Tab-separated table of C-alpha atoms in Angstrom:
chain	number	residue	atom	x	y	z
A	1145	MET	CA	195.654	165.092	28.152
A	1146	SER	CA	193.111	167.754	27.286
A	1147	VAL	CA	193.418	170.060	24.078
A	1148	THR	CA	193.867	172.814	26.619
A	1149	ASP	CA	197.000	171.314	28.036
A	1150	GLU	CA	198.608	170.493	24.555
A	1151	LEU	CA	198.201	174.026	23.704
A	1152	LEU	CA	199.825	175.364	27.022
A	1153	ALA	CA	202.969	173.321	25.879
A	1154	ASN	CA	202.806	175.502	22.546
A	1155	ALA	CA	202.272	178.457	24.720
A	1156	GLU	CA	205.444	177.701	26.662
A	1157	ARG	CA	207.463	177.352	23.310
A	1158	TYR	CA	205.923	180.850	22.117
A	1159	ALA	CA	207.116	182.612	25.328
A	1160	ALA	CA	210.809	181.077	25.038
A	1161	GLY	CA	210.871	182.390	21.577
A	1162	PHE	CA	209.169	185.723	22.135
A	1163	ASP	CA	210.504	189.096	20.677
A	1164	GLN	CA	207.441	191.236	20.383
A	1165	GLY	CA	208.067	193.283	23.677
A	1166	GLY	CA	207.671	197.072	23.708
A	1167	LEU	CA	204.670	197.295	21.439
A	1168	ALA	CA	202.337	200.173	22.276
A	1169	LEU	CA	198.635	199.571	23.559
A	1170	PRO	CA	197.080	201.841	20.804
A	1171	PRO	CA	196.967	199.800	17.710
A	1172	ALA	CA	199.595	201.064	15.137
A	1173	ARG	CA	197.202	200.778	12.039
A	1174	ARG	CA	194.326	202.599	13.882
A	1175	LEU	CA	191.962	199.685	12.748
A	1176	ALA	CA	189.302	197.564	14.351
A	1177	VAL	CA	188.324	194.197	12.700
A	1178	VAL	CA	185.024	192.490	13.558
A	1179	ALA	CA	184.928	189.057	12.210
A	1180	CYS	CA	183.163	185.811	12.569
A	1181	MET	CA	184.656	183.338	15.328
A	1182	ASP	CA	185.037	180.699	12.553
A	1183	ALA	CA	187.943	178.422	12.802
A	1184	ARG	CA	189.008	178.681	9.130
A	1185	LEU	CA	188.865	182.672	9.188
A	1186	ASN	CA	192.398	183.965	10.141
A	1187	PRO	CA	192.222	187.808	10.187
A	1188	TYR	CA	195.777	188.113	10.732
A	1189	LYS	CA	196.797	186.127	7.770
A	1190	ILE	CA	194.074	187.376	5.403
A	1191	LEU	CA	194.679	191.099	5.930
A	1192	GLY	CA	198.549	190.677	6.721
A	1193	LEU	CA	198.271	192.011	10.184
A	1194	ARG	CA	200.923	191.918	12.622
A	1195	GLU	CA	200.994	192.007	16.417
A	1196	GLY	CA	200.347	195.434	17.534
A	1197	ASP	CA	198.358	196.491	14.417
A	1198	ALA	CA	194.690	196.360	15.015
A	1199	HIS	CA	191.985	195.386	17.536
A	1200	ILE	CA	190.292	191.952	16.652
A	1201	ILE	CA	186.793	191.631	17.707
A	1202	ARG	CA	185.049	188.255	16.971
A	1203	ASN	CA	181.884	186.553	17.844
A	1204	ALA	CA	179.263	183.876	16.062
A	1205	GLY	CA	178.665	185.458	12.806
A	1206	GLY	CA	180.729	188.512	13.033
A	1207	VAL	CA	177.509	190.300	13.944
A	1208	ILE	CA	177.213	193.734	15.592
A	1209	THR	CA	175.311	193.497	18.885
A	1210	ALA	CA	175.623	195.670	22.138
A	1211	ASP	CA	178.926	194.097	22.908
A	1212	GLU	CA	180.567	194.852	19.594
A	1213	ARG	CA	179.295	198.440	20.050
A	1214	ARG	CA	180.895	198.499	23.362
A	1215	SER	CA	184.347	197.276	22.097
A	1216	LEU	CA	184.129	199.778	19.225
A	1217	ALA	CA	183.504	202.651	21.377
A	1218	ILE	CA	186.316	201.647	23.622
A	1219	SER	CA	188.491	201.038	20.606
A	1220	GLN	CA	187.679	204.427	19.137
A	1221	ARG	CA	187.432	206.503	22.183
A	1222	LEU	CA	190.149	205.148	24.394
A	1223	LEU	CA	192.605	203.605	21.972
A	1224	GLY	CA	192.461	205.808	18.969
A	1225	THR	CA	191.428	203.551	16.082
A	1226	ARG	CA	189.618	205.194	13.176
A	1227	GLU	CA	188.769	202.590	10.470
A	1228	ILE	CA	186.672	199.528	10.761
A	1229	ILE	CA	186.645	196.125	8.661
A	1230	LEU	CA	183.628	193.766	9.026
A	1231	ILE	CA	184.399	190.157	7.932
A	1232	HIS	CA	181.576	187.528	7.648
A	1233	HIS	CA	182.209	184.369	5.259
A	1234	THR	CA	180.862	181.783	3.168
A	1235	ASP	CA	179.625	178.389	4.599
A	1236	CYS	CA	178.850	180.119	7.957
A	1237	GLY	CA	177.253	178.238	10.762
A	1238	MET	CA	174.843	181.122	11.253
A	1239	LEU	CA	173.166	180.302	7.719
A	1240	THR	CA	172.140	176.785	8.915
A	1241	PHE	CA	169.587	177.436	11.549
A	1242	THR	CA	167.012	180.059	12.664
A	1243	ASP	CA	166.566	181.812	15.940
A	1244	ASP	CA	163.411	180.264	16.795
A	1245	GLU	CA	164.446	176.659	16.114
A	1246	PHE	CA	167.770	177.070	18.126
A	1247	LYS	CA	165.916	178.747	21.115
A	1248	ALA	CA	163.069	176.169	21.008
A	1249	ASP	CA	165.922	173.297	21.028
A	1250	ILE	CA	167.569	174.953	24.107
A	1251	GLN	CA	164.311	175.565	25.904
A	1252	CYS	CA	163.367	171.735	25.304
A	1253	ASP	CA	166.980	170.893	26.786
A	1254	THR	CA	167.310	173.125	29.718
A	1255	GLY	CA	163.679	174.425	30.339
A	1256	LEU	CA	164.795	177.987	29.853
A	1257	ARG	CA	164.514	180.179	26.855
A	1258	PRO	CA	167.712	182.409	26.111
A	1259	ASP	CA	167.084	185.971	26.735
A	1260	TRP	CA	169.323	187.030	23.786
A	1261	ALA	CA	168.782	187.033	20.065
A	1262	ALA	CA	170.786	184.160	18.359
A	1263	GLU	CA	171.486	186.426	15.470
A	1264	ALA	CA	171.286	183.645	12.857
A	1265	PHE	CA	170.820	184.902	9.201
A	1266	PRO	CA	169.571	183.634	5.810
A	1267	ASP	CA	171.410	185.817	3.605
A	1268	LEU	CA	175.270	186.599	4.079
A	1269	GLU	CA	175.632	190.008	2.138
A	1270	GLU	CA	172.363	191.282	3.678
A	1271	ASP	CA	173.829	190.597	6.912
A	1272	VAL	CA	177.109	192.446	6.299
A	1273	LEU	CA	174.919	195.345	5.369
A	1274	GLN	CA	172.955	195.043	8.553
A	1275	SER	CA	176.061	195.044	10.585
A	1276	ILE	CA	177.230	198.062	8.778
A	1277	GLY	CA	174.041	199.659	9.425
A	1278	ARG	CA	174.105	198.997	13.345
A	1279	ILE	CA	177.597	200.598	13.493
A	1280	LEU	CA	176.304	203.492	11.500
A	1281	ALA	CA	173.176	204.102	13.641
A	1282	ASP	CA	175.304	203.820	17.049
A	1283	PRO	CA	175.615	207.111	18.713
A	1284	PHE	CA	178.539	205.965	20.812
A	1285	ILE	CA	180.919	205.287	18.153
A	1286	PRO	CA	182.579	208.518	16.906
A	1287	HIS	CA	184.420	207.539	13.593
A	1288	LYS	CA	182.399	206.120	10.768
A	1289	HIS	CA	184.117	207.535	7.610
A	1290	SER	CA	185.453	204.099	7.050
A	1291	VAL	CA	183.180	201.040	8.009
A	1292	ARG	CA	183.533	198.725	5.113
A	1293	GLY	CA	182.070	194.987	5.219
A	1294	PHE	CA	183.523	191.854	3.429
A	1295	VAL	CA	182.686	188.323	2.619
A	1296	TYR	CA	185.538	185.908	3.188
A	1297	GLU	CA	185.330	183.008	0.789
A	1298	ILE	CA	186.373	179.894	2.803
A	1299	GLU	CA	186.647	177.923	-0.407
A	1300	THR	CA	189.044	180.322	-2.405
A	1301	GLY	CA	190.839	182.540	0.391
A	1302	ARG	CA	189.354	185.662	-1.453
A	1303	LEU	CA	187.873	188.838	0.300
A	1304	ARG	CA	184.850	190.233	-1.574
A	1305	GLU	CA	183.676	193.727	-0.486
A	1306	VAL	CA	179.746	194.026	0.079
A	1307	LYS	CA	178.323	197.320	-1.009
A	1308	ARG	CA	174.704	198.424	-1.222
B	543	MET	CA	195.056	205.552	0.761
B	544	SER	CA	193.436	204.264	3.701
B	545	VAL	CA	194.627	201.503	5.759
B	546	THR	CA	191.788	199.242	4.696
B	547	ASP	CA	192.782	199.570	1.149
B	548	GLU	CA	196.456	198.746	2.227
B	549	LEU	CA	195.148	195.632	3.720
B	550	LEU	CA	192.987	194.611	0.863
B	551	ALA	CA	196.134	194.399	-1.134
B	552	ASN	CA	197.367	191.884	1.377
B	553	ALA	CA	194.143	190.097	1.012
B	554	GLU	CA	194.690	189.599	-2.685
B	555	ARG	CA	198.105	188.467	-1.852
B	556	TYR	CA	196.580	186.064	0.625
B	557	ALA	CA	194.027	184.511	-1.872
B	558	ALA	CA	196.684	184.064	-4.419
B	559	GLY	CA	198.664	181.810	-2.392
B	560	PHE	CA	195.609	180.197	-0.609
B	561	ASP	CA	195.809	176.201	0.099
B	562	GLN	CA	193.359	175.883	3.184
B	563	GLY	CA	190.433	174.912	1.174
B	564	GLY	CA	188.290	171.710	2.357
B	565	LEU	CA	188.727	172.425	6.156
B	566	ALA	CA	185.496	171.489	7.806
B	567	LEU	CA	183.056	174.046	9.593
B	568	PRO	CA	183.438	172.443	13.115
B	569	PRO	CA	186.361	173.325	14.908
B	570	ALA	CA	189.060	170.386	14.618
B	571	ARG	CA	190.127	170.853	18.272
B	572	ARG	CA	186.841	171.124	19.871
B	573	LEU	CA	187.877	174.224	21.534
B	574	ALA	CA	186.530	177.978	21.872
B	575	VAL	CA	189.020	180.768	22.965
B	576	VAL	CA	187.470	183.870	24.451
B	577	ALA	CA	190.329	186.606	24.461
B	578	CYS	CA	190.771	190.529	24.740
B	579	MET	CA	190.697	192.434	21.201
B	580	ASP	CA	194.214	193.773	22.199
B	581	ALA	CA	196.237	194.101	19.130
B	582	ARG	CA	199.367	192.653	20.799
B	583	LEU	CA	197.766	189.253	21.848
B	584	ASN	CA	197.689	187.013	18.763
B	585	PRO	CA	195.944	183.576	20.073
B	586	TYR	CA	197.109	181.758	17.002
B	587	LYS	CA	200.580	182.286	17.795
B	588	ILE	CA	200.287	182.090	21.300
B	589	LEU	CA	198.366	178.653	21.498
B	590	GLY	CA	199.884	177.493	18.212
B	591	LEU	CA	196.630	177.186	16.629
B	592	ARG	CA	196.061	176.603	12.989
B	593	GLU	CA	193.153	177.284	10.577
B	594	GLY	CA	190.277	175.080	11.302
B	595	ASP	CA	191.386	174.419	14.984
B	596	ALA	CA	189.024	176.674	17.189
B	597	HIS	CA	186.547	179.315	17.588
B	598	ILE	CA	188.055	182.581	18.264
B	599	ILE	CA	185.734	185.123	20.362
B	600	ARG	CA	187.178	188.401	21.177
B	601	ASN	CA	186.088	191.919	22.785
B	602	ALA	CA	187.428	194.651	24.694
B	603	GLY	CA	188.635	192.903	27.668
B	604	GLY	CA	188.017	189.403	26.782
B	605	VAL	CA	185.114	189.658	29.260
B	606	ILE	CA	181.856	187.515	29.351
B	607	THR	CA	178.701	189.389	28.336
B	608	ALA	CA	175.519	188.115	26.844
B	609	ASP	CA	177.083	188.114	23.377
B	610	GLU	CA	179.980	185.863	24.284
B	611	ARG	CA	177.513	183.316	26.015
B	612	ARG	CA	175.388	183.468	22.985
B	613	SER	CA	178.747	182.523	20.824
B	614	LEU	CA	179.684	179.985	23.317
B	615	ALA	CA	176.330	178.193	23.291
B	616	ILE	CA	176.310	178.147	19.348
B	617	SER	CA	180.063	176.826	19.407
B	618	GLN	CA	179.255	173.990	21.628
B	619	ARG	CA	175.808	173.134	20.747
B	620	LEU	CA	175.898	173.610	17.021
B	621	LEU	CA	179.467	173.059	16.249
B	622	GLY	CA	180.706	170.564	18.781
B	623	THR	CA	183.359	172.396	20.868
B	624	ARG	CA	183.887	171.148	24.432
B	625	GLU	CA	186.798	173.345	26.001
B	626	ILE	CA	187.027	176.928	26.812
B	627	ILE	CA	190.173	178.996	27.221
B	628	LEU	CA	189.771	182.558	28.444
B	629	ILE	CA	192.764	184.999	27.870
B	630	HIS	CA	193.176	188.360	29.483
B	631	HIS	CA	196.324	190.203	29.487
B	632	THR	CA	198.740	192.576	31.348
B	633	ASP	CA	198.773	196.467	30.301
B	634	CYS	CA	195.259	195.906	29.309
B	635	GLY	CA	193.223	199.280	28.275
B	636	MET	CA	190.319	197.996	30.624
B	637	LEU	CA	192.517	198.556	33.656
B	638	THR	CA	192.840	202.275	32.921
B	639	PHE	CA	189.344	203.641	33.548
B	640	THR	CA	185.988	203.175	35.223
B	641	ASP	CA	182.653	202.470	33.814
B	642	ASP	CA	181.419	205.743	35.597
B	643	GLU	CA	183.963	207.984	34.088
B	644	PHE	CA	183.760	206.398	30.746
B	645	LYS	CA	180.134	206.872	30.385
B	646	ALA	CA	179.983	210.353	31.711
B	647	ASP	CA	182.486	211.161	29.159
B	648	ILE	CA	180.190	209.752	26.402
B	649	GLN	CA	177.265	211.598	28.006
B	650	CYS	CA	179.268	214.821	27.873
B	651	ASP	CA	180.051	214.210	24.312
B	652	THR	CA	176.983	212.964	22.786
B	653	GLY	CA	174.138	213.902	25.403
B	654	LEU	CA	173.243	210.196	25.860
B	655	ARG	CA	174.370	207.623	28.312
B	656	PRO	CA	175.294	204.114	26.855
B	657	ASP	CA	172.776	201.252	27.706
B	658	TRP	CA	175.512	198.775	28.349
B	659	ALA	CA	178.294	198.281	30.979
B	660	ALA	CA	181.736	199.110	29.737
B	661	GLU	CA	182.968	196.211	31.798
B	662	ALA	CA	186.301	197.930	32.827
B	663	PHE	CA	188.065	196.225	35.733
B	664	PRO	CA	190.701	197.043	38.350
B	665	ASP	CA	192.034	193.690	38.963
B	666	LEU	CA	193.102	191.386	36.135
B	667	GLU	CA	193.107	187.967	37.930
B	668	GLU	CA	189.915	188.649	39.811
B	669	ASP	CA	188.350	189.468	36.157
B	670	VAL	CA	189.622	186.331	34.711
B	671	LEU	CA	187.607	184.453	37.694
B	672	GLN	CA	184.509	186.637	37.208
B	673	SER	CA	184.753	185.675	33.258
B	674	ILE	CA	185.033	181.929	34.223
B	675	GLY	CA	182.190	182.377	36.957
B	676	ARG	CA	179.889	183.896	34.295
B	677	ILE	CA	180.293	180.859	32.169
B	678	LEU	CA	179.717	178.476	34.814
B	679	ALA	CA	176.724	180.097	35.893
B	680	ASP	CA	175.210	180.301	32.480
B	681	PRO	CA	172.288	177.692	32.020
B	682	PHE	CA	172.707	177.674	28.052
B	683	ILE	CA	176.402	176.631	27.720
B	684	PRO	CA	176.467	172.788	28.203
B	685	HIS	CA	180.070	171.806	28.539
B	686	LYS	CA	181.979	173.140	31.380
B	687	HIS	CA	184.470	170.390	32.554
B	688	SER	CA	187.284	172.489	31.006
B	689	VAL	CA	186.940	176.124	31.281
B	690	ARG	CA	190.197	177.633	32.241
B	691	GLY	CA	191.550	181.056	32.464
B	692	PHE	CA	194.709	182.650	31.810
B	693	VAL	CA	196.710	185.974	31.966
B	694	TYR	CA	198.837	186.499	28.963
B	695	GLU	CA	201.999	188.749	29.814
B	696	ILE	CA	202.366	191.246	26.940
B	697	GLU	CA	205.941	191.970	28.268
B	698	THR	CA	207.315	188.380	28.286
B	699	GLY	CA	204.868	186.246	25.994
B	700	ARG	CA	204.105	184.132	29.016
B	701	LEU	CA	200.633	182.685	29.623
B	702	ARG	CA	199.886	182.284	33.176
B	703	GLU	CA	197.022	180.408	34.572
B	704	VAL	CA	194.516	181.946	37.152
B	705	LYS	CA	192.831	179.643	39.780
B	706	ARG	CA	190.981	180.423	42.697
């Protein structure tokens, strides 16, 4: 049995006890969170978010690329969110390699070099600031009065703000 | 007080009760989930996932663009995941507009036309299959034996598989 099959049994149990119907499409807290995909980082629990509260956008590193800017533009322009929280974290996989190495390995394996940046970074705090900066520089995200960035400490559960 | 400030108080409570230290960086279930950012869709609860289990990748629509292919390549090649679960959902914001309309509105507002596709879609099931297809066609994601796509029903809590 695959992991997917196991989890589908969980999904049936979830549906059987479901009582969250009737929530509105626009997020109640008017918030979008951009976080790393890391398995140990659960934005619902860390921030105390409930179903219906916030858009959750996640990728490798919690970085800001064109797709996050697309998602944030849709989130703010069509669905009314106003604040943005960015979350990177300690012990992140993105600290363990460089773009050049990773892309050379892939080229060696497949014969092709990826046409995207891997977005690895050597410094966590600097990359949080880089991500904030990319949002502030984006012409299509209208609401920028509250764009705040954090490092989540995998070891302690603490969320620590990063400021210039 | 901003919503962000309120949630930071939650984060302090989370840290005070934190007992998840010592989890490994590679996801224990060797799974990556790609889901819509929608506020009402909580992949942890739906799939019964716990901290440490799976990478969670999310964006507007749960679609597959270059950034999701980047995240999946990192997830599989550097962090050992093997299965992929895609989740779209009913009552999705992406069903309510077209790329052309949205980008024309933005151009009207800012004077600039976004250089990205908005990735709106008129048919939920077709877009799940489109997303699966983009993963299967990607040369940099190595493990494709279990790439399965689902529609989550916001109204009932049910997860329904989409197959060609």
